[in-house]
Amino acid sequence: MEILTTLVMLAVGVVLGFGLGWFGARSRHPEEGVLTALQERGQEQAVVREGLDRLQDQLRDLDHQRATWQGQFSQQVTDMRLTTESLRRETSSLASALRKPQVRGRWGELHLRRAVELAGLVPRCDFTEQAQLADGVLRPDLVVHLAGGKSVVVDAKVPLDAFLDAASSEDDDEREAHLVRHVRQLRTHVDQLGSKAYWRALDETPEFVVMFIPAEAFLSAALDTQSDLLDYAATKHVILATPTTLIALLRTVAHGWSHETLATQAGEVRRLGAELHERLGSLGGHLDKVGRSLGAAVAAYNAGVGSLEGRVLVTARRFSDLGVTADDLPAPRQVEESPRSLSAPELAVHDFEALGEVARPSAEQPMVFGDKPEPKTARIRRA
């Protein structure tokens, strides 16, 4: 009984041992796979963590740059706001100043002077500022002197009150009313300039006056409101001009002055050339007279030499023959060269009565024209 119990216990122990071993073997292989998977998962998480760290650093840098850019942008916005406020104040101050007639007039004169300088005209030569006409009754801003002694009067006008009101108005009807008033102001200036008739106080002046408007917008706004404003001004002998058209007009005047200067210089060159030609002719006559005088002197000298050799020395040599002296008398040489006559037709002079009888050529000494005249000398043989 005990043996059977022992065998049963052994059998049960073997079965339990085998079962435990089998279960233990099966449970050990999954744990190793789990550990390997966990290790791989840990490596992947490390890579992800490293990427997240780099991304965090980049985000931190971007945030720092954004803060810097935002600060700079805020400073620029602040500077722009201050500049805009300053510009608004200056614009308001300028608009207030330009509403004063004296300031507007001075501003228009400055723009007129600038346009004249850009056209290339010279002060006090090509134009005169603030010229007094009709004993000081009329005083235009500018008198432009044209080539040929003519003049053109230019007067600057700045109709600005209604234009500024129209520019600052936000209501369309109100703006249109201000523009109509702006046209009326321009027409008033046109009527005033036309009634002054500057051309009557200047000699040889075209019957019109140029009304200078210092800004293109002033005239364009008026023409948009009343398109026949230029025709109306023309009937009053007034030409409306902006800086662009005035500079073109004045450059035409400067071009005319250039041609006038060239014509004057050409006339002066012609006068000097004629005077030089006349003086060359006179000098040629004097040289011809001197040459003929030299020819006559050479002829007289050669005649004297012939007389000396043929008459005087013959008698003098007899003193040697008589033993009075043993020295030979030197015989002077004849002059073989003769003065060269003037061969140029411009310098040839045939009016011998004007030059005098001294220079009149003789039969033995004719007047020769050419580069190589043959000399004619009075040669006398020794006896």
Coordinates of C-alpha atoms in Angstrom, one line a residue:
M1 CA 0.0 0.0 0.0
E2 CA 2.8 2.4 0.9
I3 CA 4.7 1.3 -2.3
L4 CA 1.6 2.0 -4.4
T5 CA 1.2 5.4 -2.7
T6 CA 4.9 6.1 -3.4
L7 CA 4.6 5.1 -7.0
V8 CA 1.5 7.2 -7.4
M9 CA 3.3 10.1 -5.8
L10 CA 6.3 9.6 -8.1
A11 CA 4.0 9.4 -11.1
V12 CA 2.3 12.6 -10.0
G13 CA 5.7 14.2 -9.4
V14 CA 6.9 13.2 -12.8
V15 CA 3.8 14.5 -14.5
L16 CA 3.9 17.7 -12.5
G17 CA 7.7 18.1 -13.2
F18 CA 7.1 17.5 -16.9
G19 CA 4.2 20.0 -17.0
L20 CA 6.1 22.6 -15.1
G21 CA 9.1 22.1 -17.4
W22 CA 7.0 22.4 -20.5
F23 CA 5.2 25.5 -19.3
G24 CA 8.5 27.0 -18.2
A25 CA 10.1 26.4 -21.6
R26 CA 7.2 28.0 -23.3
S27 CA 7.1 31.1 -21.1
R28 CA 10.9 31.7 -21.4
H29 CA 10.9 32.3 -25.3
P30 CA 8.2 35.0 -25.3
E31 CA 10.0 37.0 -22.6
E32 CA 13.2 37.1 -24.9
G33 CA 11.1 38.4 -27.9
V34 CA 9.5 41.0 -25.7
L35 CA 12.9 42.2 -24.4
T36 CA 14.2 42.5 -28.0
A37 CA 11.1 44.4 -29.1
L38 CA 11.4 46.7 -26.1
Q39 CA 15.1 47.4 -26.9
E40 CA 14.2 48.2 -30.5
R41 CA 11.4 50.4 -29.3
G42 CA 13.8 52.2 -27.0
Q43 CA 16.2 52.9 -29.8
E44 CA 13.4 54.3 -32.0
Q45 CA 12.2 56.5 -29.1
A46 CA 15.8 57.8 -28.7
V47 CA 15.9 58.8 -32.3
V48 CA 12.6 60.4 -32.1
R49 CA 13.6 62.2 -28.8
E50 CA 16.8 63.5 -30.6
G51 CA 14.7 64.8 -33.5
L52 CA 12.3 66.4 -31.0
D53 CA 15.2 68.1 -29.2
R54 CA 16.5 69.5 -32.5
L55 CA 13.0 70.7 -33.4
Q56 CA 12.7 72.3 -30.1
D57 CA 16.1 74.2 -30.6
Q58 CA 14.9 75.4 -34.0
L59 CA 11.6 76.5 -32.6
R60 CA 13.5 78.4 -29.9
D61 CA 15.7 80.1 -32.5
L62 CA 12.7 81.0 -34.6
D63 CA 10.9 82.4 -31.6
H64 CA 14.0 84.5 -30.8
Q65 CA 14.2 85.8 -34.4
R66 CA 10.5 86.5 -34.4
A67 CA 10.8 88.6 -31.3
T68 CA 13.7 90.5 -32.9
W69 CA 11.8 91.1 -36.1
Q70 CA 8.7 92.1 -34.2
G71 CA 10.7 94.6 -32.3
Q72 CA 12.2 96.1 -35.4
F73 CA 8.9 96.1 -37.2
S74 CA 7.3 97.9 -34.2
Q75 CA 10.2 100.5 -34.3
Q76 CA 9.6 101.0 -38.0
V77 CA 5.9 101.4 -37.5
T78 CA 6.6 103.9 -34.7
D79 CA 9.1 105.8 -36.9
M80 CA 6.6 105.8 -39.8
R81 CA 3.9 107.1 -37.6
L82 CA 6.1 109.9 -36.3
T83 CA 7.1 110.8 -39.9
T84 CA 3.5 110.8 -41.0
E85 CA 2.5 113.0 -38.2
S86 CA 5.4 115.4 -38.9
L87 CA 4.6 115.4 -42.6
R88 CA 0.9 116.1 -41.8
R89 CA 1.9 119.0 -39.5
E90 CA 4.3 120.4 -42.2
T91 CA 1.7 120.0 -44.9
S92 CA -0.9 121.7 -42.8
S93 CA 1.6 124.5 -42.0
L94 CA 2.5 124.8 -45.7
A95 CA -1.2 124.9 -46.7
S96 CA -1.8 127.6 -44.1
A97 CA 1.2 129.6 -45.4
L98 CA 0.2 129.2 -49.0
R99 CA -3.2 130.7 -48.3
K100 CA -1.4 134.1 -47.7
P101 CA -1.2 136.1 -50.9
Q102 CA 2.4 137.3 -50.3
V103 CA 3.7 133.8 -49.6
R104 CA 1.9 132.4 -52.7
G105 CA 3.4 135.2 -54.9
R106 CA 6.9 134.5 -53.6
W107 CA 6.5 130.8 -54.1
G108 CA 5.3 131.3 -57.7
E109 CA 8.3 133.6 -58.4
L110 CA 10.7 131.0 -57.1
H111 CA 9.2 128.3 -59.4
L112 CA 9.4 130.8 -62.3
R113 CA 13.0 131.5 -61.6
R114 CA 13.7 127.8 -61.4
A115 CA 12.0 127.1 -64.8
V116 CA 14.1 129.9 -66.4
E117 CA 17.3 128.5 -65.0
L118 CA 16.4 125.0 -66.3
A119 CA 15.8 126.5 -69.8
G120 CA 19.4 127.7 -69.8
L121 CA 18.8 131.5 -69.9
V122 CA 21.2 133.9 -68.3
P123 CA 20.0 136.6 -65.8
R124 CA 20.2 140.3 -66.9
C125 CA 21.2 139.1 -70.4
D126 CA 18.4 136.9 -71.6
F127 CA 15.7 138.0 -69.2
T128 CA 15.0 140.7 -66.6
E129 CA 13.2 140.1 -63.3
Q130 CA 10.8 142.6 -61.7
A131 CA 11.2 145.1 -64.6
Q132 CA 9.5 148.4 -64.2
L133 CA 7.4 149.5 -67.2
A134 CA 5.4 152.6 -67.9
D135 CA 7.2 154.7 -65.3
G136 CA 6.9 152.0 -62.6
V137 CA 3.1 151.6 -63.1
L138 CA 3.5 148.1 -64.5
R139 CA 5.9 145.6 -62.9
P140 CA 5.8 142.1 -64.4
D141 CA 7.7 139.2 -62.8
L142 CA 9.8 138.4 -65.8
V143 CA 10.6 140.0 -69.2
V144 CA 12.2 137.5 -71.6
H145 CA 14.4 139.1 -74.3
L146 CA 14.0 137.5 -77.7
A147 CA 16.6 137.4 -80.4
G148 CA 16.0 140.4 -82.7
G149 CA 15.2 142.9 -79.9
K150 CA 11.7 141.6 -79.1
S151 CA 10.4 140.7 -75.6
V152 CA 7.9 138.4 -74.0
V153 CA 6.3 139.2 -70.6
V154 CA 5.8 136.4 -68.1
D155 CA 3.8 136.9 -64.9
A156 CA 3.3 134.2 -62.2
K157 CA -0.1 133.6 -60.6
V158 CA -0.9 131.1 -57.9
P159 CA -4.7 130.5 -57.5
L160 CA -4.6 128.2 -54.6
D161 CA -7.4 128.8 -52.0
A162 CA -10.2 127.0 -53.8
F163 CA -7.9 124.3 -55.0
L164 CA -6.8 123.5 -51.4
D165 CA -10.4 123.5 -50.2
A166 CA -11.3 121.1 -53.0
A167 CA -8.3 118.8 -52.2
S168 CA -9.3 118.7 -48.5
S169 CA -13.0 118.2 -49.1
E170 CA -14.5 114.6 -48.8
D171 CA -17.9 115.4 -50.2
D172 CA -18.1 115.2 -54.0
D173 CA -20.6 118.1 -54.4
E174 CA -18.6 120.3 -52.1
R175 CA -15.4 119.5 -54.0
E176 CA -17.1 120.3 -57.3
A177 CA -18.2 123.7 -55.9
H178 CA -14.7 124.5 -54.8
L179 CA -13.3 123.5 -58.3
V180 CA -15.9 125.9 -59.9
R181 CA -14.6 128.6 -57.6
H182 CA -11.0 127.7 -58.6
V183 CA -11.9 128.3 -62.2
R184 CA -13.4 131.7 -61.4
Q185 CA -10.2 132.6 -59.6
L186 CA -8.2 131.7 -62.7
R187 CA -10.5 133.7 -65.0
T188 CA -10.1 136.7 -62.7
H189 CA -6.3 136.5 -63.0
V190 CA -6.6 136.2 -66.8
D191 CA -8.8 139.3 -66.9
Q192 CA -6.4 141.3 -64.8
L193 CA -3.4 140.3 -66.9
G194 CA -5.2 141.0 -70.2
S195 CA -6.2 144.4 -69.0
K196 CA -2.6 145.5 -68.2
A197 CA -1.5 145.2 -71.8
Y198 CA 2.2 144.9 -71.1
W199 CA 3.0 144.8 -74.8
R200 CA 2.0 148.5 -75.1
A201 CA 4.8 149.5 -72.7
L202 CA 7.5 147.5 -74.7
D203 CA 8.7 148.1 -78.2
E204 CA 8.3 145.3 -80.7
T205 CA 6.6 142.9 -78.3
P206 CA 4.0 140.3 -79.3
E207 CA 0.4 141.1 -78.2
F208 CA 0.2 138.5 -75.5
V209 CA 1.4 137.8 -71.9
V210 CA 2.3 134.5 -70.5
M211 CA 0.6 133.6 -67.2
F212 CA 2.7 131.1 -65.4
I213 CA 0.9 128.6 -63.1
P214 CA 3.6 126.9 -60.9
A215 CA 1.9 123.4 -60.8
E216 CA 0.4 121.2 -63.4
A217 CA -2.4 120.1 -61.1
F218 CA -3.7 123.7 -60.7
L219 CA -4.3 124.0 -64.5
S220 CA -5.5 120.4 -65.1
A221 CA -8.1 120.7 -62.3
A222 CA -9.4 123.9 -63.9
L223 CA -9.5 122.4 -67.4
D224 CA -11.4 119.3 -66.1
T225 CA -14.0 121.7 -64.8
Q226 CA -14.1 124.1 -67.7
S227 CA -12.5 122.7 -70.9
D228 CA -12.6 126.1 -72.8
L229 CA -10.5 127.9 -70.3
L230 CA -7.5 128.1 -72.7
D231 CA -9.7 129.6 -75.5
Y232 CA -11.0 132.2 -73.0
A233 CA -7.5 133.1 -72.0
A234 CA -6.4 133.4 -75.7
T235 CA -9.2 135.9 -76.3
K236 CA -7.7 138.1 -73.5
H237 CA -4.2 137.8 -75.1
V238 CA -3.1 135.6 -72.2
I239 CA -1.2 132.3 -72.7
L240 CA -1.6 129.8 -69.8
A241 CA 1.7 128.0 -69.1
T242 CA 2.8 125.4 -66.6
P243 CA 6.4 124.5 -65.8
T244 CA 6.5 122.0 -68.6
T245 CA 5.2 124.3 -71.3
L246 CA 7.1 127.3 -70.0
I247 CA 10.5 125.4 -70.1
A248 CA 9.8 124.3 -73.6
L249 CA 9.0 127.9 -74.6
L250 CA 12.1 129.3 -72.9
R251 CA 14.3 126.7 -74.4
T252 CA 13.1 127.8 -77.8
V253 CA 14.1 131.3 -76.9
A254 CA 17.5 130.1 -75.7
H255 CA 17.9 128.2 -79.1
G256 CA 17.0 131.4 -80.9
W257 CA 19.7 133.3 -78.9
S258 CA 22.2 130.6 -79.8
H259 CA 21.5 131.2 -83.5
E260 CA 21.6 134.9 -83.0
T261 CA 25.0 134.6 -81.4
L262 CA 26.3 132.4 -84.2
A263 CA 25.0 134.9 -86.8
T264 CA 26.7 137.7 -84.9
Q265 CA 30.0 135.8 -84.7
A266 CA 29.7 134.9 -88.4
G267 CA 29.2 138.5 -89.3
E268 CA 32.2 139.5 -87.2
V269 CA 34.3 136.8 -88.9
R270 CA 33.3 138.1 -92.3
R271 CA 34.1 141.7 -91.3
L272 CA 37.5 140.7 -90.0
G273 CA 38.2 138.6 -93.1
A274 CA 37.3 141.6 -95.4
E275 CA 39.5 143.9 -93.3
L276 CA 42.4 141.4 -93.3
H277 CA 42.0 141.0 -97.1
E278 CA 42.1 144.7 -97.5
R279 CA 45.2 145.1 -95.3
L280 CA 46.9 142.2 -97.1
G281 CA 46.4 144.1 -100.4
S282 CA 47.7 147.2 -98.9
L283 CA 50.7 145.4 -97.5
G284 CA 51.3 143.8 -100.9
G285 CA 51.3 147.2 -102.5
H286 CA 53.9 148.5 -100.0
L287 CA 56.1 145.4 -100.5
D288 CA 55.8 145.9 -104.3
K289 CA 56.8 149.5 -103.9
V290 CA 59.8 148.5 -101.7
G291 CA 60.8 145.8 -104.2
R292 CA 60.7 148.3 -107.1
S293 CA 62.7 150.8 -105.1
L294 CA 65.3 148.1 -104.3
G295 CA 65.4 147.3 -108.1
A296 CA 66.0 150.9 -108.9
A297 CA 68.7 151.1 -106.2
V298 CA 70.4 148.0 -107.7
A299 CA 70.2 149.4 -111.2
A300 CA 71.7 152.7 -110.0
Y301 CA 74.4 150.8 -108.0
N302 CA 75.3 148.7 -111.0
A303 CA 75.5 151.9 -113.2
G304 CA 77.8 153.5 -110.6
V305 CA 80.0 150.4 -110.6
G306 CA 80.2 150.5 -114.4
S307 CA 81.1 154.1 -114.4
L308 CA 83.7 153.5 -111.7
E309 CA 85.3 150.7 -113.6
G310 CA 85.1 152.3 -117.1
R311 CA 86.1 155.8 -116.3
V312 CA 87.4 156.4 -112.8
L313 CA 89.6 153.4 -112.3
V314 CA 91.1 153.8 -115.8
T315 CA 92.4 157.2 -114.8
A316 CA 93.5 156.0 -111.3
R317 CA 95.5 153.1 -112.8
R318 CA 97.7 155.6 -114.6
F319 CA 99.1 156.7 -111.2
S320 CA 100.5 153.2 -110.9
D321 CA 102.0 153.4 -114.3
L322 CA 103.7 156.7 -113.4
G323 CA 105.1 155.1 -110.2
V324 CA 103.1 157.3 -107.8
T325 CA 101.8 154.2 -106.0
A326 CA 102.2 150.5 -106.2
D327 CA 98.8 149.5 -104.6
D328 CA 96.0 148.3 -106.8
L329 CA 92.7 149.8 -106.3
P330 CA 89.9 147.3 -105.3
A331 CA 87.1 147.1 -107.8
P332 CA 83.6 146.8 -106.3
R333 CA 81.4 143.9 -107.3
Q334 CA 78.3 144.2 -109.2
V335 CA 75.0 143.1 -107.6
E336 CA 73.8 140.1 -109.6
E337 CA 70.6 139.5 -107.6
S338 CA 67.4 141.6 -108.0
P339 CA 64.3 141.8 -105.7
R340 CA 61.7 139.1 -106.4
S341 CA 58.5 140.5 -107.7
L342 CA 55.1 139.7 -106.2
S343 CA 53.5 137.0 -108.3
A344 CA 50.2 136.4 -106.4
P345 CA 47.3 138.0 -108.2
E346 CA 45.9 139.2 -104.8
L347 CA 49.1 141.1 -104.1
A348 CA 49.9 142.3 -107.6
V349 CA 49.7 146.1 -107.8
H350 CA 49.4 147.9 -111.1
D351 CA 48.4 151.3 -109.9
F352 CA 51.8 152.9 -110.0
E353 CA 50.5 156.4 -109.7
A354 CA 49.2 155.5 -106.2
L355 CA 52.6 154.0 -105.3
G356 CA 54.6 156.9 -106.7
E357 CA 56.9 157.6 -109.6
V358 CA 59.9 156.1 -107.8
A359 CA 58.7 152.6 -108.2
R360 CA 57.8 152.9 -111.9
P361 CA 59.6 150.1 -113.8
S362 CA 62.0 151.1 -116.6
A363 CA 62.7 149.4 -119.9
E364 CA 65.9 147.9 -118.5
Q365 CA 64.1 146.7 -115.3
P366 CA 60.7 145.3 -116.3
M367 CA 58.2 144.0 -113.8
V368 CA 58.3 140.2 -113.8
F369 CA 55.6 137.9 -112.4
G370 CA 56.8 134.4 -111.6
D371 CA 58.7 132.2 -109.2
K372 CA 62.2 132.7 -110.8
P373 CA 62.6 136.1 -112.4
E374 CA 65.6 136.6 -114.6
P375 CA 67.7 139.5 -113.2
K376 CA 68.5 142.4 -115.5
T377 CA 71.6 144.2 -114.4
A378 CA 73.4 147.1 -116.1
R379 CA 76.8 145.6 -116.7
I380 CA 79.5 147.7 -118.2
R381 CA 82.7 146.2 -119.5
R382 CA 86.0 147.5 -118.4
A383 CA 87.8 149.6 -120.8

